[in-house]
Each structure stands twice: as C-alpha cells, then as structure tokens.
Amino acid sequence: TVYYQPQMSIRDKKILGVEALVRWIHPVEGMIPPDKFIPVAEMSNLIHEIGLYVLNQACTEFSTLTKAEIFKGTLAINFSSRQLQFNDIKESLYKVLLRSDLDPSKLEIEVTETLLMQNPEKISLILNELRELGITIAIDDFGTGYSSLSYLNTLPIDKLKIDKSFIDYITTDEGNKSICKAIIAMGNSLNIKTIAEGVETKEQMDLVESLGCDEIQGYYFAKPMDIEGLRKFILENKVQE
Ligand code: C2E
Ligand code: CA
Ligand code: CA
C-alpha cells in the first residue's frame, strides 16, 4: 500500500506536497517498512512491478484529491536506480499520468544523490527527458553521496532534500549546522529549492528556517499516512488556501 507524508512550506505553514512511501501489509507480519523489501526487490526484477504499482496507485489516489480540489500541491515518488534506467521509463510515466489524469507538473521524481553520481551523464539524460514531460526532479538524501558540485549546475534539479542525518544533530552540533547552512545557501543561489528531511522538533524547524530553508518534512509536522488519513489531515488542518 502507499502512504503519504506531507511537506510543509516553512514560511506560510501550508502543505506544498506529499511524498509517496510504500509499505507492505503482510497478513502475519503486519506492516513491513520499505527498507526491508525494496533492496531485495532491487536484486530481482520485482522492483519493476513494485515501482509501477506504486506509481499507478499513488497517481490515481492522489489525483482524486486534486480533482476534488481538496489539494493543489505536488506528489513526490521515489525512484531507485534500476527503475530509472528501464528503457520505457518516459513512456510508462506518460501513460500513468494520462490514465490517472494527473498534471505532469504535479509530479516530482526523487532520486538519491548516490544514484545520480553513479553515472551522472546517463542519469542526467534520463532526467532531462522526464523534465520534458513537465515533471520536476528532487535529489534525495542530499549531502550523504559524493556530489561533484559542478554537476549541480548542469543537472536538471528542482529541489535538494537535506538528509535527515544532518537534521538530527543540527541543534547540538556546529558542524552539522554549518553543512546545512552551506547546502541551503548553495540551493538559494542556484535557484534550487531546499527541504529539510526528518524534522522532529520545533527547534530543528526554527533553525533551518533561520538558515533560509524553504520546506520541512518530518514527524514534527506529520507522519506518513494512508490516503484517507491524508484527505482528513488536509481538510482538518486547512493547511492550504
Ligand atoms: P526516504 O526516501 O529518505 O524517505 C524518508 C523516510 O524517513 C521514510 O521512511 C519516512 O517515513 C521517514 N521519516 C520521515 N520523517 C521522519 C522523522 O521525522 N523521523 C524519522 N525517524 N523518520 C522520518 P520509510 O517510509 O520507512 O522509507 C524508507 C526508504 O524506503 C525511503 O527513504 C526510500 O528510500 C525507500 N522507499 C520508500 N518508498 C519507496 C518507493 O515507492 N520506491 C522506492 N524505490 N523506494 C522507496
Ligand atoms: Ca525520498
Ligand atoms: Ca531521504
């Protein structure tokens, strides 16, 4: 099943988007987190089917919210290395968007920094093709891979997601704070949005806000929830105009 975690604009405290996060509801084991089965699926072709399932399910469910005018924000979906490199990726995405009647500008693809740097030339070609459809691109777990900074200038990137490991100690460790500050400053000057991942406290939010970060995602604002939970959350919190 697919859960959704809201992403909030720090400035006006409104939901700008959600990230789709897959879960396996096992009849005996209960809810199995993606870390337990995505890496296994990656080793087999199952990642193809799971990826398509998540894409279809998330776009279809999410589009009910946009069509009912409950939500105007974006839907972010995680793509693994193998998924991104399937030959028909652009075609598949296009079909899913058509079928679910979702505006491509509402869809954001998250790829990790590590994946991006495995083969920057090739990945950048693929991302550029997806961008031609109107889809936006976010770099996940930013700061943990080994980015060649010069690529940030040439790759088609709309958003940097600052990895949770920096946010965890941002209020207690000067080094982590400096790294966040540098990432945010770089994003601002390259015109790339920044979002802090895994924000759990008000102190963490206030600090990233003071550094000029655009958005937060984390338990402080909202945990991942199913589509019904998300619908209620949006309506009850009146978190968008
Ligand atoms: P990720 O993309 O970095 O997703 C963020 C993870 O951090 C999610 O874990 C989310 O539930 C968790 N999180 C968010 N805010 C907080 C917080 O404030 N505190 C803490 N402790 N955790 C927080 P989740 O859902 O277990 O997903 C783990 C990873 O599995 C994701 O990391 C992503 O890499 C992968 N994944 C999830 N769904 C998919 C999918 O559909 N396709 C692919 N390829 N990978 C997926
Ligand atoms: Ca992600
Ligand atoms: Ca992440």
PDB file of C-alpha atoms and ligand atoms in Angstrom:
ATOM      1  CA  THR A   1       0.000   0.000   0.000  1.00  0.00           C
ATOM      2  CA  VAL A   2       1.080   3.586  -0.376  1.00  0.00           C
ATOM      3  CA  TYR A   3       1.410   6.077   2.465  1.00  0.00           C
ATOM      4  CA  TYR A   4       1.844   9.814   2.055  1.00  0.00           C
ATOM      5  CA  GLN A   5       3.898  12.216   4.138  1.00  0.00           C
ATOM      6  CA  PRO A   6       3.108  15.942   3.881  1.00  0.00           C
ATOM      7  CA  GLN A   7       5.794  18.501   3.076  1.00  0.00           C
ATOM      8  CA  MET A   8       5.280  21.934   4.564  1.00  0.00           C
ATOM      9  CA  SER A   9       6.311  25.396   3.473  1.00  0.00           C
ATOM     10  CA  ILE A  10       8.168  26.903   6.457  1.00  0.00           C
ATOM     11  CA  ARG A  11       7.209  30.457   5.593  1.00  0.00           C
ATOM     12  CA  ASP A  12       3.428  30.137   5.495  1.00  0.00           C
ATOM     13  CA  LYS A  13       2.988  26.759   7.231  1.00  0.00           C
ATOM     14  CA  LYS A  14       0.996  25.259   4.370  1.00  0.00           C
ATOM     15  CA  ILE A  15       1.289  21.837   2.710  1.00  0.00           C
ATOM     16  CA  LEU A  16       3.021  22.169  -0.626  1.00  0.00           C
ATOM     17  CA  GLY A  17       3.270  18.486  -1.427  1.00  0.00           C
ATOM     18  CA  VAL A  18       3.383  14.901  -0.239  1.00  0.00           C
ATOM     19  CA  GLU A  19       5.905  12.085  -0.644  1.00  0.00           C
ATOM     20  CA  ALA A  20       4.604   8.619  -1.514  1.00  0.00           C
ATOM     21  CA  LEU A  21       6.170   5.915   0.681  1.00  0.00           C
ATOM     22  CA  VAL A  22       5.421   2.265   0.020  1.00  0.00           C
ATOM     23  CA  ARG A  23       4.534  -0.266   2.759  1.00  0.00           C
ATOM     24  CA  TRP A  24       3.938  -3.974   2.598  1.00  0.00           C
ATOM     25  CA  ILE A  25       0.919  -5.026   4.647  1.00  0.00           C
ATOM     26  CA  HIS A  26       1.715  -8.653   5.431  1.00  0.00           C
ATOM     27  CA  PRO A  27      -1.102 -10.897   6.727  1.00  0.00           C
ATOM     28  CA  VAL A  28       1.052 -12.271   9.554  1.00  0.00           C
ATOM     29  CA  GLU A  29       3.991  -9.895   9.971  1.00  0.00           C
ATOM     30  CA  GLY A  30       1.912  -6.715   9.830  1.00  0.00           C
ATOM     31  CA  MET A  31       3.350  -3.589   8.272  1.00  0.00           C
ATOM     32  CA  ILE A  32       6.760  -4.141   6.703  1.00  0.00           C
ATOM     33  CA  PRO A  33       8.799  -0.988   6.018  1.00  0.00           C
ATOM     34  CA  PRO A  34      10.316  -0.398   2.552  1.00  0.00           C
ATOM     35  CA  ASP A  35      13.906  -0.681   3.831  1.00  0.00           C
ATOM     36  CA  LYS A  36      13.182  -4.382   4.426  1.00  0.00           C
ATOM     37  CA  PHE A  37      11.940  -5.278   0.941  1.00  0.00           C
ATOM     38  CA  ILE A  38      12.961  -2.605  -1.604  1.00  0.00           C
ATOM     39  CA  PRO A  39      16.643  -3.660  -1.516  1.00  0.00           C
ATOM     40  CA  VAL A  40      15.565  -7.291  -2.090  1.00  0.00           C
ATOM     41  CA  ALA A  41      13.225  -6.267  -4.903  1.00  0.00           C
ATOM     42  CA  GLU A  42      16.130  -4.316  -6.395  1.00  0.00           C
ATOM     43  CA  MET A  43      18.105  -7.546  -6.754  1.00  0.00           C
ATOM     44  CA  SER A  44      15.333  -9.122  -8.801  1.00  0.00           C
ATOM     45  CA  ASN A  45      13.031  -7.768 -11.464  1.00  0.00           C
ATOM     46  CA  LEU A  46      10.330  -7.303  -8.855  1.00  0.00           C
ATOM     47  CA  ILE A  47      11.394  -3.677  -8.430  1.00  0.00           C
ATOM     48  CA  HIS A  48       9.926  -3.026 -11.870  1.00  0.00           C
ATOM     49  CA  GLU A  49       6.489  -4.292 -10.862  1.00  0.00           C
ATOM     50  CA  ILE A  50       6.565  -2.710  -7.399  1.00  0.00           C
ATOM     51  CA  GLY A  51       7.680   0.604  -8.859  1.00  0.00           C
ATOM     52  CA  LEU A  52       4.907   0.597 -11.443  1.00  0.00           C
ATOM     53  CA  TYR A  53       2.395  -0.391  -8.793  1.00  0.00           C
ATOM     54  CA  VAL A  54       3.418   2.490  -6.510  1.00  0.00           C
ATOM     55  CA  LEU A  55       3.403   4.930  -9.406  1.00  0.00           C
ATOM     56  CA  ASN A  56      -0.064   3.862 -10.559  1.00  0.00           C
ATOM     57  CA  GLN A  57      -1.559   3.668  -7.110  1.00  0.00           C
ATOM     58  CA  ALA A  58      -0.120   6.973  -5.903  1.00  0.00           C
ATOM     59  CA  CYS A  59      -1.043   8.918  -9.051  1.00  0.00           C
ATOM     60  CA  THR A  60      -4.578   7.502  -9.077  1.00  0.00           C
ATOM     61  CA  GLU A  61      -5.243   8.108  -5.373  1.00  0.00           C
ATOM     62  CA  PHE A  62      -3.592  11.498  -5.374  1.00  0.00           C
ATOM     63  CA  SER A  63      -5.475  12.660  -8.420  1.00  0.00           C
ATOM     64  CA  THR A  64      -8.788  12.136  -6.563  1.00  0.00           C
ATOM     65  CA  LEU A  65      -7.644  14.876  -4.172  1.00  0.00           C
ATOM     66  CA  THR A  66      -6.639  17.284  -6.923  1.00  0.00           C
ATOM     67  CA  LYS A  67      -9.807  16.622  -8.941  1.00  0.00           C
ATOM     68  CA  ALA A  68     -11.987  17.221  -5.883  1.00  0.00           C
ATOM     69  CA  GLU A  69      -9.991  20.429  -5.399  1.00  0.00           C
ATOM     70  CA  ILE A  70      -9.033  19.295  -1.918  1.00  0.00           C
ATOM     71  CA  PHE A  71      -5.348  19.722  -2.695  1.00  0.00           C
ATOM     72  CA  LYS A  72      -3.313  21.713  -5.202  1.00  0.00           C
ATOM     73  CA  GLY A  73       0.182  20.560  -4.208  1.00  0.00           C
ATOM     74  CA  THR A  74       2.643  18.059  -5.628  1.00  0.00           C
ATOM     75  CA  LEU A  75       3.185  14.301  -5.352  1.00  0.00           C
ATOM     76  CA  ALA A  76       6.771  13.059  -4.962  1.00  0.00           C
ATOM     77  CA  ILE A  77       7.665   9.464  -5.837  1.00  0.00           C
ATOM     78  CA  ASN A  78      10.918   7.635  -5.061  1.00  0.00           C
ATOM     79  CA  PHE A  79      12.737   6.019  -7.950  1.00  0.00           C
ATOM     80  CA  SER A  80      15.515   3.512  -7.487  1.00  0.00           C
ATOM     81  CA  SER A  81      18.472   3.188  -9.795  1.00  0.00           C
ATOM     82  CA  ARG A  82      17.083   0.225 -11.729  1.00  0.00           C
ATOM     83  CA  GLN A  83      13.658   1.827 -12.097  1.00  0.00           C
ATOM     84  CA  LEU A  84      15.088   4.970 -13.580  1.00  0.00           C
ATOM     85  CA  GLN A  85      17.130   3.041 -16.093  1.00  0.00           C
ATOM     86  CA  PHE A  86      14.308   0.949 -17.544  1.00  0.00           C
ATOM     87  CA  ASN A  87      14.108   1.664 -21.239  1.00  0.00           C
ATOM     88  CA  ASP A  88      10.481   2.654 -21.314  1.00  0.00           C
ATOM     89  CA  ILE A  89      10.515   4.909 -18.251  1.00  0.00           C
ATOM     90  CA  LYS A  90       9.362   8.062 -20.039  1.00  0.00           C
ATOM     91  CA  GLU A  91       6.647   6.175 -21.887  1.00  0.00           C
ATOM     92  CA  SER A  92       5.435   4.447 -18.669  1.00  0.00           C
ATOM     93  CA  LEU A  93       5.294   7.712 -16.784  1.00  0.00           C
ATOM     94  CA  TYR A  94       3.433   9.405 -19.584  1.00  0.00           C
ATOM     95  CA  LYS A  95       0.844   6.607 -19.692  1.00  0.00           C
ATOM     96  CA  VAL A  96       0.315   6.637 -15.951  1.00  0.00           C
ATOM     97  CA  LEU A  97      -0.143  10.414 -15.938  1.00  0.00           C
ATOM     98  CA  LEU A  98      -2.696  10.180 -18.726  1.00  0.00           C
ATOM     99  CA  ARG A  99      -4.574   7.317 -17.120  1.00  0.00           C
ATOM    100  CA  SER A 100      -4.743   8.977 -13.717  1.00  0.00           C
ATOM    101  CA  ASP A 101      -5.476  12.351 -15.281  1.00  0.00           C
ATOM    102  CA  LEU A 102      -2.706  13.983 -13.257  1.00  0.00           C
ATOM    103  CA  ASP A 103      -0.994  17.138 -14.479  1.00  0.00           C
ATOM    104  CA  PRO A 104       2.738  16.299 -15.012  1.00  0.00           C
ATOM    105  CA  SER A 105       3.741  19.492 -13.189  1.00  0.00           C
ATOM    106  CA  LYS A 106       2.194  17.936 -10.040  1.00  0.00           C
ATOM    107  CA  LEU A 107       4.604  15.003 -10.159  1.00  0.00           C
ATOM    108  CA  GLU A 108       8.094  15.093  -8.671  1.00  0.00           C
ATOM    109  CA  ILE A 109      10.605  12.263  -9.015  1.00  0.00           C
ATOM    110  CA  GLU A 110      13.039  11.690  -6.119  1.00  0.00           C
ATOM    111  CA  VAL A 111      16.390  10.138  -6.915  1.00  0.00           C
ATOM    112  CA  THR A 112      19.174   9.762  -4.390  1.00  0.00           C
ATOM    113  CA  GLU A 113      22.386  11.691  -4.692  1.00  0.00           C
ATOM    114  CA  THR A 114      24.295   8.396  -4.703  1.00  0.00           C
ATOM    115  CA  LEU A 115      22.315   7.127  -7.699  1.00  0.00           C
ATOM    116  CA  LEU A 116      22.793  10.375  -9.544  1.00  0.00           C
ATOM    117  CA  MET A 117      26.544  10.260  -9.116  1.00  0.00           C
ATOM    118  CA  GLN A 118      26.864   6.613 -10.227  1.00  0.00           C
ATOM    119  CA  ASN A 119      26.537   7.747 -13.799  1.00  0.00           C
ATOM    120  CA  PRO A 120      25.823  11.479 -13.997  1.00  0.00           C
ATOM    121  CA  GLU A 121      25.882  11.729 -17.813  1.00  0.00           C
ATOM    122  CA  LYS A 122      23.420   8.917 -18.380  1.00  0.00           C
ATOM    123  CA  ILE A 123      21.119   9.783 -15.452  1.00  0.00           C
ATOM    124  CA  SER A 124      21.070  13.412 -16.459  1.00  0.00           C
ATOM    125  CA  LEU A 125      19.880  12.461 -19.978  1.00  0.00           C
ATOM    126  CA  ILE A 126      17.034  10.422 -18.479  1.00  0.00           C
ATOM    127  CA  LEU A 127      16.077  13.172 -16.028  1.00  0.00           C
ATOM    128  CA  ASN A 128      16.068  15.729 -18.819  1.00  0.00           C
ATOM    129  CA  GLU A 129      13.641  13.572 -20.768  1.00  0.00           C
ATOM    130  CA  LEU A 130      11.331  13.330 -17.771  1.00  0.00           C
ATOM    131  CA  ARG A 131      11.527  17.052 -17.313  1.00  0.00           C
ATOM    132  CA  GLU A 132      10.370  17.492 -20.889  1.00  0.00           C
ATOM    133  CA  LEU A 133       7.091  15.948 -19.765  1.00  0.00           C
ATOM    134  CA  GLY A 134       6.810  18.694 -17.159  1.00  0.00           C
ATOM    135  CA  ILE A 135       7.847  16.509 -14.206  1.00  0.00           C
ATOM    136  CA  THR A 136      10.162  18.036 -11.566  1.00  0.00           C
ATOM    137  CA  ILE A 137      13.227  16.398 -10.010  1.00  0.00           C
ATOM    138  CA  ALA A 138      14.334  16.262  -6.361  1.00  0.00           C
ATOM    139  CA  ILE A 139      17.672  14.958  -5.088  1.00  0.00           C
ATOM    140  CA  ASP A 140      17.077  12.718  -2.078  1.00  0.00           C
ATOM    141  CA  ASP A 141      19.417  12.183   0.911  1.00  0.00           C
ATOM    142  CA  PHE A 142      21.482  15.150  -0.234  1.00  0.00           C
ATOM    143  CA  GLY A 143      24.826  15.543   1.494  1.00  0.00           C
ATOM    144  CA  THR A 144      25.474  11.834   2.002  1.00  0.00           C
ATOM    145  CA  GLY A 145      26.623  10.934  -1.506  1.00  0.00           C
ATOM    146  CA  TYR A 146      29.679  12.291  -3.165  1.00  0.00           C
ATOM    147  CA  SER A 147      28.314  15.027  -5.360  1.00  0.00           C
ATOM    148  CA  SER A 148      30.626  16.700  -7.691  1.00  0.00           C
ATOM    149  CA  LEU A 149      29.372  20.210  -7.049  1.00  0.00           C
ATOM    150  CA  SER A 150      29.898  21.266 -10.650  1.00  0.00           C
ATOM    151  CA  TYR A 151      27.147  18.844 -11.673  1.00  0.00           C
ATOM    152  CA  LEU A 152      24.571  20.680  -9.606  1.00  0.00           C
ATOM    153  CA  ASN A 153      24.874  23.500 -12.028  1.00  0.00           C
ATOM    154  CA  THR A 154      24.293  21.374 -15.104  1.00  0.00           C
ATOM    155  CA  LEU A 155      21.904  18.659 -13.895  1.00  0.00           C
ATOM    156  CA  PRO A 156      18.158  19.252 -14.177  1.00  0.00           C
ATOM    157  CA  ILE A 157      17.393  19.657 -10.463  1.00  0.00           C
ATOM    158  CA  ASP A 158      14.464  21.479  -8.858  1.00  0.00           C
ATOM    159  CA  LYS A 159      14.885  20.541  -5.201  1.00  0.00           C
ATOM    160  CA  LEU A 160      17.521  19.331  -2.720  1.00  0.00           C
ATOM    161  CA  LYS A 161      16.339  17.184   0.167  1.00  0.00           C
ATOM    162  CA  ILE A 162      18.798  17.686   3.036  1.00  0.00           C
ATOM    163  CA  ASP A 163      19.413  14.282   4.585  1.00  0.00           C
ATOM    164  CA  LYS A 164      17.925  13.534   7.998  1.00  0.00           C
ATOM    165  CA  SER A 165      21.352  12.662   9.428  1.00  0.00           C
ATOM    166  CA  PHE A 166      22.284  16.373   9.305  1.00  0.00           C
ATOM    167  CA  ILE A 167      18.967  17.490  10.774  1.00  0.00           C
ATOM    168  CA  ASP A 168      19.206  15.005  13.690  1.00  0.00           C
ATOM    169  CA  TYR A 169      22.092  16.901  15.321  1.00  0.00           C
ATOM    170  CA  ILE A 170      21.606  20.316  13.807  1.00  0.00           C
ATOM    171  CA  THR A 171      20.715  21.942  17.131  1.00  0.00           C
ATOM    172  CA  THR A 172      23.615  20.391  19.047  1.00  0.00           C
ATOM    173  CA  ASP A 173      26.449  20.071  16.559  1.00  0.00           C
ATOM    174  CA  GLU A 174      28.025  23.104  14.919  1.00  0.00           C
ATOM    175  CA  GLY A 175      29.461  21.010  12.088  1.00  0.00           C
ATOM    176  CA  ASN A 176      26.059  19.694  11.022  1.00  0.00           C
ATOM    177  CA  LYS A 177      24.613  23.158  11.263  1.00  0.00           C
ATOM    178  CA  SER A 178      27.358  24.540   9.020  1.00  0.00           C
ATOM    179  CA  ILE A 179      26.747  21.826   6.420  1.00  0.00           C
ATOM    180  CA  CYS A 180      23.007  22.590   6.359  1.00  0.00           C
ATOM    181  CA  LYS A 181      23.769  26.282   6.110  1.00  0.00           C
ATOM    182  CA  ALA A 182      26.070  25.688   3.136  1.00  0.00           C
ATOM    183  CA  ILE A 183      23.580  23.417   1.319  1.00  0.00           C
ATOM    184  CA  ILE A 184      20.759  25.940   1.783  1.00  0.00           C
ATOM    185  CA  ALA A 185      22.918  28.871   0.664  1.00  0.00           C
ATOM    186  CA  MET A 186      24.027  26.919  -2.392  1.00  0.00           C
ATOM    187  CA  GLY A 187      20.425  25.979  -3.218  1.00  0.00           C
ATOM    188  CA  ASN A 188      19.283  29.564  -2.871  1.00  0.00           C
ATOM    189  CA  SER A 189      21.962  30.924  -5.146  1.00  0.00           C
ATOM    190  CA  LEU A 190      21.478  28.180  -7.777  1.00  0.00           C
ATOM    191  CA  ASN A 191      17.713  28.688  -7.631  1.00  0.00           C
ATOM    192  CA  ILE A 192      17.126  25.160  -6.332  1.00  0.00           C
ATOM    193  CA  LYS A 193      14.597  24.730  -3.519  1.00  0.00           C
ATOM    194  CA  THR A 194      15.714  23.097  -0.255  1.00  0.00           C
ATOM    195  CA  ILE A 195      13.720  20.862   2.079  1.00  0.00           C
ATOM    196  CA  ALA A 196      14.870  19.513   5.458  1.00  0.00           C
ATOM    197  CA  GLU A 197      14.053  15.808   5.933  1.00  0.00           C
ATOM    198  CA  GLY A 198      13.161  14.142   9.208  1.00  0.00           C
ATOM    199  CA  VAL A 199      12.427  17.304  11.208  1.00  0.00           C
ATOM    200  CA  GLU A 200      11.140  16.108  14.584  1.00  0.00           C
ATOM    201  CA  THR A 201      11.179  19.214  16.784  1.00  0.00           C
ATOM    202  CA  LYS A 202      10.254  22.878  16.676  1.00  0.00           C
ATOM    203  CA  GLU A 203      13.877  23.770  17.474  1.00  0.00           C
ATOM    204  CA  GLN A 204      15.046  21.958  14.349  1.00  0.00           C
ATOM    205  CA  MET A 205      12.404  23.697  12.250  1.00  0.00           C
ATOM    206  CA  ASP A 206      13.228  27.139  13.651  1.00  0.00           C
ATOM    207  CA  LEU A 207      16.903  26.597  12.974  1.00  0.00           C
ATOM    208  CA  VAL A 208      16.513  25.501   9.344  1.00  0.00           C
ATOM    209  CA  GLU A 209      14.099  28.395   8.874  1.00  0.00           C
ATOM    210  CA  SER A 210      16.703  30.838  10.168  1.00  0.00           C
ATOM    211  CA  LEU A 211      19.154  29.394   7.634  1.00  0.00           C
ATOM    212  CA  GLY A 212      16.726  30.146   4.794  1.00  0.00           C
ATOM    213  CA  CYS A 213      15.392  26.636   4.096  1.00  0.00           C
ATOM    214  CA  ASP A 214      12.125  26.553   2.097  1.00  0.00           C
ATOM    215  CA  GLU A 215      10.337  23.458   3.367  1.00  0.00           C
ATOM    216  CA  ILE A 216      10.294  20.747   6.025  1.00  0.00           C
ATOM    217  CA  GLN A 217       9.157  17.150   6.066  1.00  0.00           C
ATOM    218  CA  GLY A 218       9.102  15.138   9.275  1.00  0.00           C
ATOM    219  CA  TYR A 219       7.211  13.845  12.263  1.00  0.00           C
ATOM    220  CA  TYR A 220       7.095  17.357  13.771  1.00  0.00           C
ATOM    221  CA  PHE A 221       4.603  18.311  11.070  1.00  0.00           C
ATOM    222  CA  ALA A 222       3.111  14.953  10.045  1.00  0.00           C
ATOM    223  CA  LYS A 223       3.880  11.244   9.872  1.00  0.00           C
ATOM    224  CA  PRO A 224       3.218   9.220   6.709  1.00  0.00           C
ATOM    225  CA  MET A 225      -0.478   8.253   6.460  1.00  0.00           C
ATOM    226  CA  ASP A 226      -2.829   6.473   4.080  1.00  0.00           C
ATOM    227  CA  ILE A 227      -4.862   8.388   1.508  1.00  0.00           C
ATOM    228  CA  GLU A 228      -7.910   8.668   3.767  1.00  0.00           C
ATOM    229  CA  GLY A 229      -5.736   9.984   6.588  1.00  0.00           C
ATOM    230  CA  LEU A 230      -4.202  12.475   4.200  1.00  0.00           C
ATOM    231  CA  ARG A 231      -7.578  13.680   2.997  1.00  0.00           C
ATOM    232  CA  LYS A 232      -8.659  14.291   6.609  1.00  0.00           C
ATOM    233  CA  PHE A 233      -5.351  15.910   7.511  1.00  0.00           C
ATOM    234  CA  ILE A 234      -5.643  18.390   4.659  1.00  0.00           C
ATOM    235  CA  LEU A 235      -9.286  19.208   5.360  1.00  0.00           C
ATOM    236  CA  GLU A 236      -8.926  19.439   9.154  1.00  0.00           C
ATOM    237  CA  ASN A 237      -5.770  21.489   9.174  1.00  0.00           C
ATOM    238  CA  LYS A 238      -6.921  23.809   6.419  1.00  0.00           C
ATOM    239  CA  VAL A 239      -3.245  23.825   5.565  1.00  0.00           C
ATOM    240  CA  GLN A 240      -3.672  25.237   2.114  1.00  0.00           C
ATOM    241  CA  GLU A 241      -5.521  28.203   0.671  1.00  0.00           C
TER     242      GLU A 241
HETATM  243  P1  C2E B   1      13.419   8.249   2.077  1.00  0.00           P
HETATM  244  O1  C2E B   1      13.018   8.481   0.660  1.00  0.00           O
HETATM  245  O2  C2E B   1      14.593   9.001   2.598  1.00  0.00           O
HETATM  246  O3  C2E B   1      12.107   8.539   2.925  1.00  0.00           O
HETATM  247  C1  C2E B   1      12.108   9.160   4.192  1.00  0.00           C
HETATM  248  C2  C2E B   1      11.981   8.146   5.300  1.00  0.00           C
HETATM  249  O4  C2E B   1      12.096   8.814   6.546  1.00  0.00           O
HETATM  250  C3  C2E B   1      10.616   7.459   5.319  1.00  0.00           C
HETATM  251  O5  C2E B   1      10.825   6.132   5.798  1.00  0.00           O
HETATM  252  C4  C2E B   1       9.846   8.288   6.351  1.00  0.00           C
HETATM  253  O6  C2E B   1       8.766   7.593   6.943  1.00  0.00           O
HETATM  254  C5  C2E B   1      10.939   8.583   7.338  1.00  0.00           C
HETATM  255  N1  C2E B   1      10.699   9.811   8.115  1.00  0.00           N
HETATM  256  C6  C2E B   1      10.091  10.947   7.703  1.00  0.00           C
HETATM  257  N2  C2E B   1      10.082  11.885   8.678  1.00  0.00           N
HETATM  258  C7  C2E B   1      10.700  11.327   9.747  1.00  0.00           C
HETATM  259  C8  C2E B   1      11.019  11.808  11.078  1.00  0.00           C
HETATM  260  O7  C2E B   1      10.716  12.938  11.454  1.00  0.00           O
HETATM  261  N3  C2E B   1      11.684  10.943  11.897  1.00  0.00           N
HETATM  262  C9  C2E B   1      12.038   9.680  11.489  1.00  0.00           C
HETATM  263  N4  C2E B   1      12.679   8.896  12.368  1.00  0.00           N
HETATM  264  N5  C2E B   1      11.768   9.202  10.253  1.00  0.00           N
HETATM  265  C10 C2E B   1      11.107  10.024   9.381  1.00  0.00           C
HETATM  266  P2  C2E B   1      10.161   4.873   5.111  1.00  0.00           P
HETATM  267  O8  C2E B   1       8.768   5.194   4.676  1.00  0.00           O
HETATM  268  O9  C2E B   1      10.386   3.714   6.004  1.00  0.00           O
HETATM  269  O10 C2E B   1      11.033   4.711   3.783  1.00  0.00           O
HETATM  270  C11 C2E B   1      12.387   4.333   3.836  1.00  0.00           C
HETATM  271  C12 C2E B   1      13.032   4.399   2.482  1.00  0.00           C
HETATM  272  O11 C2E B   1      12.494   3.440   1.581  1.00  0.00           O
HETATM  273  C13 C2E B   1      12.807   5.737   1.792  1.00  0.00           C
HETATM  274  O12 C2E B   1      13.706   6.681   2.316  1.00  0.00           O
HETATM  275  C14 C2E B   1      13.070   5.370   0.343  1.00  0.00           C
HETATM  276  O13 C2E B   1      14.442   5.384   0.063  1.00  0.00           O
HETATM  277  C15 C2E B   1      12.578   3.945   0.268  1.00  0.00           C
HETATM  278  N6  C2E B   1      11.239   3.921  -0.371  1.00  0.00           N
HETATM  279  C16 C2E B   1      10.029   4.187   0.185  1.00  0.00           C
HETATM  280  N7  C2E B   1       9.047   4.077  -0.733  1.00  0.00           N
HETATM  281  C17 C2E B   1       9.648   3.757  -1.899  1.00  0.00           C
HETATM  282  C18 C2E B   1       9.163   3.511  -3.241  1.00  0.00           C
HETATM  283  O14 C2E B   1       7.967   3.577  -3.558  1.00  0.00           O
HETATM  284  N8  C2E B   1      10.111   3.194  -4.193  1.00  0.00           N
HETATM  285  C19 C2E B   1      11.438   3.135  -3.908  1.00  0.00           C
HETATM  286  N9  C2E B   1      12.288   2.837  -4.886  1.00  0.00           N
HETATM  287  N10 C2E B   1      11.916   3.360  -2.669  1.00  0.00           N
HETATM  288  C20 C2E B   1      11.043   3.668  -1.672  1.00  0.00           C
HETATM  289 CA    CA B   2      12.578  10.082  -0.632  1.00  0.00          CA
HETATM  290 CA    CA B   3      15.560  10.859   2.081  1.00  0.00          CA
END
